[in-house]
Tab-separated table of C-alpha atoms and ligand atoms in Angstrom:
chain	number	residue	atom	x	y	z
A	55	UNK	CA	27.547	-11.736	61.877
A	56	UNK	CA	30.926	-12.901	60.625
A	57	UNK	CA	33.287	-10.339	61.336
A	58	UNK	CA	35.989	-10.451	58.329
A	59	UNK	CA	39.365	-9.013	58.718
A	60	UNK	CA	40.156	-5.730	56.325
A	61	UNK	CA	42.614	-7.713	52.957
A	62	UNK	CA	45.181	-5.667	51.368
A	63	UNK	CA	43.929	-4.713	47.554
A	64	UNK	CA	46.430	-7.578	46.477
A	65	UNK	CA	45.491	-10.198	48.139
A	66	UNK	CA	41.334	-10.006	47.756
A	67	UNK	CA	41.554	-11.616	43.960
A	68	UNK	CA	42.881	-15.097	45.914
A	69	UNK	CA	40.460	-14.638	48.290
A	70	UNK	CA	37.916	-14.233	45.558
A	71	UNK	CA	39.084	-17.312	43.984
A	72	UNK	CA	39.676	-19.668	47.042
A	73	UNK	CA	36.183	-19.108	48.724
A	74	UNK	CA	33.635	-21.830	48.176
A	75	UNK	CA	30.863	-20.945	46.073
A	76	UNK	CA	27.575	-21.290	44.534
A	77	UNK	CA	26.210	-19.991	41.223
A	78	UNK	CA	22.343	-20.108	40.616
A	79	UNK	CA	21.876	-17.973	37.746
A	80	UNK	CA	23.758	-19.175	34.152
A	81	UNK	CA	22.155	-20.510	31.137
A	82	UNK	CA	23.847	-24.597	30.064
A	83	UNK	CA	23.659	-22.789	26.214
A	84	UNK	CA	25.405	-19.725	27.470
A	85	UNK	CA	28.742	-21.501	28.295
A	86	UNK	CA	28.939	-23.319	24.840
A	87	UNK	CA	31.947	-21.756	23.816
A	88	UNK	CA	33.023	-20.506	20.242
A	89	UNK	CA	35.771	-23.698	19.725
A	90	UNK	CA	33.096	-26.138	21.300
A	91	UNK	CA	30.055	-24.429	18.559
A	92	UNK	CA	32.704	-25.199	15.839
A	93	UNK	CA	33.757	-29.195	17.144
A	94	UNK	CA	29.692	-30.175	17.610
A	95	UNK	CA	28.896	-28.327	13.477
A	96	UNK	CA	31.702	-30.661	12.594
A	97	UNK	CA	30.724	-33.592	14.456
A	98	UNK	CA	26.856	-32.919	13.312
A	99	UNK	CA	27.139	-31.660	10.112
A	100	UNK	CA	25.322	-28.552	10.717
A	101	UNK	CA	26.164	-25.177	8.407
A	102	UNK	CA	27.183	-21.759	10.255
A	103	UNK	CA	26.638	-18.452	9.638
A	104	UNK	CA	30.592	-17.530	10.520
A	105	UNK	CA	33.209	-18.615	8.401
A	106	UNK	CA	35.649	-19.395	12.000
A	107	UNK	CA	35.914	-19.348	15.852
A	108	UNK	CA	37.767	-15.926	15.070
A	109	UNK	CA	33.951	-14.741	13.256
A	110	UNK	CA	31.847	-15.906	15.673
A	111	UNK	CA	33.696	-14.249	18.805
A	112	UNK	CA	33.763	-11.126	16.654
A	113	UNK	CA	30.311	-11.181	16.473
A	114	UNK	CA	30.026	-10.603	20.211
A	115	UNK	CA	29.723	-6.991	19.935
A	116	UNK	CA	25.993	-6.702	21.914
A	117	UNK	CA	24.326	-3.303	22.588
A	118	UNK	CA	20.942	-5.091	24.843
A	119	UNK	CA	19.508	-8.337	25.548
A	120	UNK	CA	18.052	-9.052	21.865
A	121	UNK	CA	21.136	-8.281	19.968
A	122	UNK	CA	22.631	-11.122	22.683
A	123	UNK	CA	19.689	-13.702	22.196
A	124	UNK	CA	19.623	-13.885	18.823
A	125	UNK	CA	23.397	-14.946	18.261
A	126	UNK	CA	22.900	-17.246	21.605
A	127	UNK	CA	20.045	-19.131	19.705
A	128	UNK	CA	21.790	-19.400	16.590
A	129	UNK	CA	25.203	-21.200	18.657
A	130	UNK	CA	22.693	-23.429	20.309
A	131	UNK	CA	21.429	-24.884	16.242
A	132	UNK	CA	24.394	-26.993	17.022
A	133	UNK	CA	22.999	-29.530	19.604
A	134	UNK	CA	21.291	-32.297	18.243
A	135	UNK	CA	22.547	-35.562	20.579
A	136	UNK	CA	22.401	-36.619	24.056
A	137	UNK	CA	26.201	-36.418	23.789
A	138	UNK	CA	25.979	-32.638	22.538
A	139	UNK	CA	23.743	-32.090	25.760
A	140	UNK	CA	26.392	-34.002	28.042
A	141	UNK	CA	29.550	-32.746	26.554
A	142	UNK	CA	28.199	-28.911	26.718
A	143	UNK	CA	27.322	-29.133	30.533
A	144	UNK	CA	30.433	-31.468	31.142
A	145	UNK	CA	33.027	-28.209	29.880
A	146	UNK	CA	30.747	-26.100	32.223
A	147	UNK	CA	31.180	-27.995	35.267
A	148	UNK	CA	34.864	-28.498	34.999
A	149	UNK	CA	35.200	-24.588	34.917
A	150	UNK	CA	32.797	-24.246	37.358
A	151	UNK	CA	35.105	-26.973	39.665
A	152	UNK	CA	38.199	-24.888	38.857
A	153	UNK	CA	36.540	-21.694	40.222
A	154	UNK	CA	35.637	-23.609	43.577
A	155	UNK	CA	31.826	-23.577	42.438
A	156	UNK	CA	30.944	-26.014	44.941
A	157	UNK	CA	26.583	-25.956	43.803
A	158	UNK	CA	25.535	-24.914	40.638
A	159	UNK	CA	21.580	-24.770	39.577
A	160	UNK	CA	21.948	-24.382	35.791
A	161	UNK	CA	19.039	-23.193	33.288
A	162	UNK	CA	18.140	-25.082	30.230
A	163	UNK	CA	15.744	-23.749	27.651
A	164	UNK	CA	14.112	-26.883	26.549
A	165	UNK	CA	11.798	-24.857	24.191
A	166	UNK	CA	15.597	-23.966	21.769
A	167	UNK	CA	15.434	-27.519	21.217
A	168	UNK	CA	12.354	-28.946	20.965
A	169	UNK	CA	11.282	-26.447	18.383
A	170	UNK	CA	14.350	-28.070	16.155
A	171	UNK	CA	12.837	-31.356	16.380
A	172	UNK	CA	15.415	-32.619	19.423
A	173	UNK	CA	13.629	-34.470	21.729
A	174	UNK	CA	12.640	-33.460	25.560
A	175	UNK	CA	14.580	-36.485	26.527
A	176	UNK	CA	17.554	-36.007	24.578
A	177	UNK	CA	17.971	-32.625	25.857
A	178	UNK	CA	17.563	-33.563	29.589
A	179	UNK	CA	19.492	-37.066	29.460
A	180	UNK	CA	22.211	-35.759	28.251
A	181	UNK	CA	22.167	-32.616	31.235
A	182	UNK	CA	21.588	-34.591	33.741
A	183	UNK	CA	24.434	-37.299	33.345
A	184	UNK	CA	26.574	-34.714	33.472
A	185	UNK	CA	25.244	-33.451	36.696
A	186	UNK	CA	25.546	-36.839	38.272
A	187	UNK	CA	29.575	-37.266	37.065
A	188	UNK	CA	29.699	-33.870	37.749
A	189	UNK	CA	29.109	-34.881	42.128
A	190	UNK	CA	31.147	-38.293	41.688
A	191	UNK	CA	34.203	-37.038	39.967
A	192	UNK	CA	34.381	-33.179	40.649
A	193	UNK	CA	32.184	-32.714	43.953
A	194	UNK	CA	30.499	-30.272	42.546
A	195	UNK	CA	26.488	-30.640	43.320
A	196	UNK	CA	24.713	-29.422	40.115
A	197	UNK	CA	20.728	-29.491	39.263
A	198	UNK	CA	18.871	-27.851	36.576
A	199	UNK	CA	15.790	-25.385	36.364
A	200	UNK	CA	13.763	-25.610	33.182
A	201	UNK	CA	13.161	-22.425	31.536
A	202	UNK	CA	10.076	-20.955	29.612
A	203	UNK	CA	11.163	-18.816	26.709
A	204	UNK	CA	9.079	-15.751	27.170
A	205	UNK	CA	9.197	-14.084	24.094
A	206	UNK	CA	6.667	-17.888	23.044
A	207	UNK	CA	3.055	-18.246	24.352
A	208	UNK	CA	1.912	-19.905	27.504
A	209	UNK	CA	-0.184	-22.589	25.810
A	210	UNK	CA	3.777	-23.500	24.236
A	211	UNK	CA	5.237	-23.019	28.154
A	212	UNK	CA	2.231	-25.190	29.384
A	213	UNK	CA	2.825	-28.105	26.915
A	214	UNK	CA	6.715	-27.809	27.288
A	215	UNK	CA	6.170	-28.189	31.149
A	216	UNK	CA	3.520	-31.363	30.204
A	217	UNK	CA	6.911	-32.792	27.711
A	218	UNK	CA	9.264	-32.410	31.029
A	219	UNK	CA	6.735	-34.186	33.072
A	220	UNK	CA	8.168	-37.907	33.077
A	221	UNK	CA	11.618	-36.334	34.064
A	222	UNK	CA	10.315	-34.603	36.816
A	223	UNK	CA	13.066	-36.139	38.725
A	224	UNK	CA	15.823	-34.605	37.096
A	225	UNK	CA	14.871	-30.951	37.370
A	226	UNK	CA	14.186	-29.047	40.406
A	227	UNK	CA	12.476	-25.802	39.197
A	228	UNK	CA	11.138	-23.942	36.389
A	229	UNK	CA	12.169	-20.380	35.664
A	230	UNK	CA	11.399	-17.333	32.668
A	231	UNK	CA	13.616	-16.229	30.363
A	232	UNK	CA	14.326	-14.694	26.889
A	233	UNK	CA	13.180	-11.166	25.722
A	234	UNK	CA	11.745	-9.275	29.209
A	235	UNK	CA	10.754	-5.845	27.714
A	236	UNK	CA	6.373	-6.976	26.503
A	237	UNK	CA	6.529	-10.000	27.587
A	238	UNK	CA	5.612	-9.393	31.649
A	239	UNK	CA	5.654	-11.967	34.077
A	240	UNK	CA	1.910	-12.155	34.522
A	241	UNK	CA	1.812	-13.791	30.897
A	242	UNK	CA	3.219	-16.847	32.309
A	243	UNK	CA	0.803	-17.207	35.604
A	244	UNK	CA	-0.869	-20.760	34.493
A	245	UNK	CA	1.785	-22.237	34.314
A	246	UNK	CA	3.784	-21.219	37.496
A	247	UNK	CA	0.790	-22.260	39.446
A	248	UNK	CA	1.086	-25.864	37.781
A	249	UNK	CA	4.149	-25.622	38.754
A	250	UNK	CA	3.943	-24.940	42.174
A	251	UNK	CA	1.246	-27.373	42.231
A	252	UNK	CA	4.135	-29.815	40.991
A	253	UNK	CA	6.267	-28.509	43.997
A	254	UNK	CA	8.688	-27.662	41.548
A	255	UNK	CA	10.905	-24.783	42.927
A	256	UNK	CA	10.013	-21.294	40.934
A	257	UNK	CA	12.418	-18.397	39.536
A	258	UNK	CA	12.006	-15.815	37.255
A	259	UNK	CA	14.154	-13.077	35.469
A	260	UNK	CA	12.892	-10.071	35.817
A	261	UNK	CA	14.178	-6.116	36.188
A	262	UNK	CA	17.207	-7.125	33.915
A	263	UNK	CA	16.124	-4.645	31.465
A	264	UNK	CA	12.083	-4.331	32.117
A	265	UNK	CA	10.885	-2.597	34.726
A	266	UNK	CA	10.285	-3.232	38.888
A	267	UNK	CA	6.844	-4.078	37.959
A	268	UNK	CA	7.497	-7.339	37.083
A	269	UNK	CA	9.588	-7.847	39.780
A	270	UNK	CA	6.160	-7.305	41.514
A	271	UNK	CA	4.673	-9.323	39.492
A	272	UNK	CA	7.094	-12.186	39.517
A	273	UNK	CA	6.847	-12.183	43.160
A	274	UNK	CA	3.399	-11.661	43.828
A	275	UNK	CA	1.519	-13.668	40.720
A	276	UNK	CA	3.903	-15.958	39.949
A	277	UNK	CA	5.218	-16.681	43.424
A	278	UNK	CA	9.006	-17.181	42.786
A	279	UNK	CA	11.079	-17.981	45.084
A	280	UNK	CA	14.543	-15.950	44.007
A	281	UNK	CA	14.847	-12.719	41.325
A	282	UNK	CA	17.119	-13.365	38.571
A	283	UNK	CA	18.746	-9.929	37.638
A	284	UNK	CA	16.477	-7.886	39.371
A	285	UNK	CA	19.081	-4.676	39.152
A	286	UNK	CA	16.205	-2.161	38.011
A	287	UNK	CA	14.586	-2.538	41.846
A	288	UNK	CA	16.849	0.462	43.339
A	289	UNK	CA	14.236	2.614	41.275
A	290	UNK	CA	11.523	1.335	43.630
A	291	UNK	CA	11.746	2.133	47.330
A	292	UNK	CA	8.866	-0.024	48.259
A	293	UNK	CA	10.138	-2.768	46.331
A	294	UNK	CA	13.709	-2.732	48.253
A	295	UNK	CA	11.878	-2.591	51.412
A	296	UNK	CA	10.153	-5.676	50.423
A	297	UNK	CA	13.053	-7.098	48.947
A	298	UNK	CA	15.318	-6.779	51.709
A	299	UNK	CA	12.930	-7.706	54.663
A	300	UNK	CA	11.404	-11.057	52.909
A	301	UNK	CA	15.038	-11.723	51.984
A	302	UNK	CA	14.436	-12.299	48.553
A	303	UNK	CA	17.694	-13.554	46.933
A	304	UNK	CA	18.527	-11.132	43.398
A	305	UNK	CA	20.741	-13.287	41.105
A	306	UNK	CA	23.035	-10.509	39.713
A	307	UNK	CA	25.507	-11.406	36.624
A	308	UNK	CA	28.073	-8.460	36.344
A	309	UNK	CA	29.700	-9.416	33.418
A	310	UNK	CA	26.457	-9.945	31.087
A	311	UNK	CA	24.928	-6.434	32.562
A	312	UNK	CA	28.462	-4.578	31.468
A	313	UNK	CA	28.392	-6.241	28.227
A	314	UNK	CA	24.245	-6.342	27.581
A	315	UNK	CA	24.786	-2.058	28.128
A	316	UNK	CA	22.866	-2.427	31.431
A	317	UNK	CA	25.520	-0.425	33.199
A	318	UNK	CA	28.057	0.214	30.070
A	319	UNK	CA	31.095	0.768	33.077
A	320	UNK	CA	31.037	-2.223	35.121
A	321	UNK	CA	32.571	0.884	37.791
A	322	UNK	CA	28.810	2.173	37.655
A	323	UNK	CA	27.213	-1.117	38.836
A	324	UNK	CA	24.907	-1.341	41.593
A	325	UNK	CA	25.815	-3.993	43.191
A	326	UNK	CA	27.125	-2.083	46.122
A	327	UNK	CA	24.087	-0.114	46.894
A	328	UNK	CA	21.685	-3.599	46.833
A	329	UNK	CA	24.203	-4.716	49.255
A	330	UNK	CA	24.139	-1.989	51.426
A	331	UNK	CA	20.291	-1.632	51.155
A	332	UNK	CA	20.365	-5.550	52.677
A	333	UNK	CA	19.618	-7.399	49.886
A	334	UNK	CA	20.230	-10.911	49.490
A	335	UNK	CA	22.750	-10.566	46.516
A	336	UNK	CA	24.484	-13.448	44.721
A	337	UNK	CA	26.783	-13.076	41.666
A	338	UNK	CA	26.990	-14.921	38.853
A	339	UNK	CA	28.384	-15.644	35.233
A	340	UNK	CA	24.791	-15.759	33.372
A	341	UNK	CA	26.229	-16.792	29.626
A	342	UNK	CA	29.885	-17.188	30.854
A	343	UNK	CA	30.569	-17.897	26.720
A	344	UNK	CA	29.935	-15.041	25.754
A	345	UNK	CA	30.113	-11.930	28.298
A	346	UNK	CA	34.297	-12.432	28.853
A	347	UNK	CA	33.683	-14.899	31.802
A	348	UNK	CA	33.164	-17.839	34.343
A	349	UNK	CA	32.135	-17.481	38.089
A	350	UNK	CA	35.934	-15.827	39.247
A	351	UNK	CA	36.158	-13.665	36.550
A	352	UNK	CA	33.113	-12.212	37.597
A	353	UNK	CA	34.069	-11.252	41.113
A	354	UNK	CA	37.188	-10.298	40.261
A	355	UNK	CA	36.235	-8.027	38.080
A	356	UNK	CA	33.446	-6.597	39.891
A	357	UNK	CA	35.519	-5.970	42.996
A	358	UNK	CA	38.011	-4.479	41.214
A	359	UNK	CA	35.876	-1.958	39.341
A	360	UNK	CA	33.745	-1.155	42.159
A	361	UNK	CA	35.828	-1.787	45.572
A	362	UNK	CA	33.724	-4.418	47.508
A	363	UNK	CA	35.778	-5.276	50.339
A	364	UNK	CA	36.556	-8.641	51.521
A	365	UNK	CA	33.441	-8.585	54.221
A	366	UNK	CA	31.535	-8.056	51.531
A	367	UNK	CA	33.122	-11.048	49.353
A	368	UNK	CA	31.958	-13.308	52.367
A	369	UNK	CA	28.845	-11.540	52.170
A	370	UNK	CA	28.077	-12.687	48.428
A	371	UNK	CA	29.082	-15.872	49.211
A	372	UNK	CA	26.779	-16.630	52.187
A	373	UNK	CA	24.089	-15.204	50.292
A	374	UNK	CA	24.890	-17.577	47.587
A	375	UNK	CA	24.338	-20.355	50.051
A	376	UNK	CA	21.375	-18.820	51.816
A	377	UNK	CA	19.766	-18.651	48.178
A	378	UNK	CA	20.140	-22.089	47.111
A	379	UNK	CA	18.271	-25.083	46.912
A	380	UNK	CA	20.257	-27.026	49.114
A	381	UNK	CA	19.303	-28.903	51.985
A	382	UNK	CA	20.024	-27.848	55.304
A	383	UNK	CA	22.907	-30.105	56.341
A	384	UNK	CA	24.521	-29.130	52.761
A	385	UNK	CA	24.062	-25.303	53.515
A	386	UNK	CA	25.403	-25.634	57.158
A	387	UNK	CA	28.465	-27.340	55.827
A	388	UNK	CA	29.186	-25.090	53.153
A	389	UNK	CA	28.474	-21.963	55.335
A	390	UNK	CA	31.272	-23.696	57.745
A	391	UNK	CA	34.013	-24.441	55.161
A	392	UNK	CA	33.115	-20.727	53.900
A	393	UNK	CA	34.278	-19.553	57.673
A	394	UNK	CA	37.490	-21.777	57.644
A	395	UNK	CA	38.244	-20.599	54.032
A	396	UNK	CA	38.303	-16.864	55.724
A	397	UNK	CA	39.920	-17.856	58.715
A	398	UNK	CA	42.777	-19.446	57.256
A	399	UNK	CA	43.207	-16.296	54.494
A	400	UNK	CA	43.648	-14.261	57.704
A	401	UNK	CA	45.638	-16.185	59.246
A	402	UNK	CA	48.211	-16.163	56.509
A	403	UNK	CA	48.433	-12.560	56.227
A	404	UNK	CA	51.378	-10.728	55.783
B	151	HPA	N1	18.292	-12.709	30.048
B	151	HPA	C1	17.227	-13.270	29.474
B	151	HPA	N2	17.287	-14.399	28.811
B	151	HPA	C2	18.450	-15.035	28.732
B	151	HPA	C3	19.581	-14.517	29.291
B	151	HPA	C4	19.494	-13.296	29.997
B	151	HPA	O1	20.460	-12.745	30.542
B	151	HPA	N3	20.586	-15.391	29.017
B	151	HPA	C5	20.060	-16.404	28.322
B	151	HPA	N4	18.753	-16.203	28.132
B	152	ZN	ZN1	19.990	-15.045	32.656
């Protein structure tokens, strides 16, 4: 194991900052941003419910996951062209560059669209150019996992995956998201297994607000690969056993569990106590637009409210490597500029 030097309290937020990163677990339509929801109604001539920027951000007063989704769906009415698509994920990746997000895996939710008439291909053009700009002028590698909305049917999941089918080349994975609590992973089972058929790569949220049976049951009938959320396992002893010996990475997003009510006091997270139980925990911004913040933000934060130490920031970010679709060169690179990153913190102590 790495052995990381203790970092005065002062010093960890650079440390934070500086380290080379992944993030695998935020939604594209999460980071549309209030001013960016206002420019594309303009642009498109679509009608809000909010009268300014100032209305819609003061709508952001959430108490769970619904109260969330149903403002995040209305935001995403805006998107209509490939540009929209493009220009969305292109703001993304430039704050994802600034906070040294070196690999990103975003989510789309094809079904948000498609539903509104915009076409599969619009919606996936427009992602995926700005994943390729995104390596040639940032560096930053970015791919995207499609997600089924839960809260919908399989028979819609199983003809949205059918739609996504002739750009199977510019996805890498499917995942579930949308409104856990009835809507169980097990629902979804056809279409995973087409999927994995497909040897596309499989996620699933899951014990963000439901239960550690469909953790369970994500892992076990819908064979995923990585947990997104996945917080509500420390009720199951079995489960963390499992968890932590199969080293199945947990996506956890700080930020959106404070804000969703999941733990009210980010202080009261339990981020810690996966860690400490050996889990294979990441962290990530989820819907960076709208829970107060971007990949940094979200460490920062969570170390300060709950006092990871800096062996524990290299910790998270090996894990975030470890849990990413990356290829094996890419991960043994990253894993070494991760090192130097450390080494050269140290070195300039005070
Ligand atoms: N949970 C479930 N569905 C979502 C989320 C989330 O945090 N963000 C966007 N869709
Ligand atoms: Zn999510």
């Amino acid at each position: 194991m790495f052995k990381v030097h203790a970092v005065a309290a002062h010093r960890l937020p650079h440390l934070l900052r500086a380290m080379p990163k992944a993030e695998l677990h935020m939604h594209i339509e999460g980071s549309l941003e209030p001013e960016l929801i206002f420019a594309l109604a303009q642009r498109n001539g679509v009608k809000l419910p909010y009268a300014s920027v100032e209305a819609l951000r003061a709508a952001y007063a959430f108490t769970n996951l619904q109260s969330f989704l149903d403002i995040y769906y209305a935001g995403a009415s805006v998107l209509l062209h490939e540009q929209d698509f493009y220009d969305m994920a292109w703001a993304y990746l430039e704050r994802a560059a600034a906070d040294h997000v070196v690999h990103t895996e975003m989510f789309f939710d094809p079904q948000t669209h498609t539903e509104r008439g915009v076409s599969m291909q619009v919606v996936i053009d427009g992602l995926h150019r700005a994943c390729v700009d995104a390596q040639t002028k940032l560096g930053v590698s970015a791919q995207l996992i499609l997600c089924f909305l839960r809260h919908l049917s399989e028979e819609a999941a199983l003809e949205t995956l059918e739609q996504a089918l002739p750009f199977r080349d510019k996805f890498i994975g499917v995942g579930l998201d949308s409104s856990e609590v009835g809507h169980p992973p097990e629902k979804f089972s056809k279409v995973f297994a087409k999927a994995g058929a497909l040897g596309l790569h499989r996620v699933a949220h899951a014990g963000e607000e439901g239960p550690p049976a469909y953790i369970w049951s994500a892992l076990d009938v819908l064979g995923v690969e990585r947990i997104d959320h996945g917080v509500q396992s420390i009720h199951d002893a079995a489960l963390m056993t499992r968890l932590a010996q199969a080293r199945v990475p947990l996506t956890v997003c700080p930020l959106s569990n404070q804000k969703l009510c999941v733990f009210p006091d980010l202080a009261d997270h339990n981020i810690g106590a996966l860690l400490d139980a050996g889990l294979c925990v990441t962290i990530n911004s989820d819907d960076p637009a709208y829970f107060g913040g971007y990949m940094n933000e979200n460490f920062v934060q969570t170390f300060a409210a709950t006092g990871l130490t800096a062996q524990q920031a290299y910790q998270l970010a090996a894990n975030s490597f470890e849990a990413s679709f990356i290829s094996e060169s890419q991960r043994h690179h990253w894993m070494h500029e991760l090192k130097v990153c450390f080494e050269r913190f140290v070195e300039h102590d005070d």
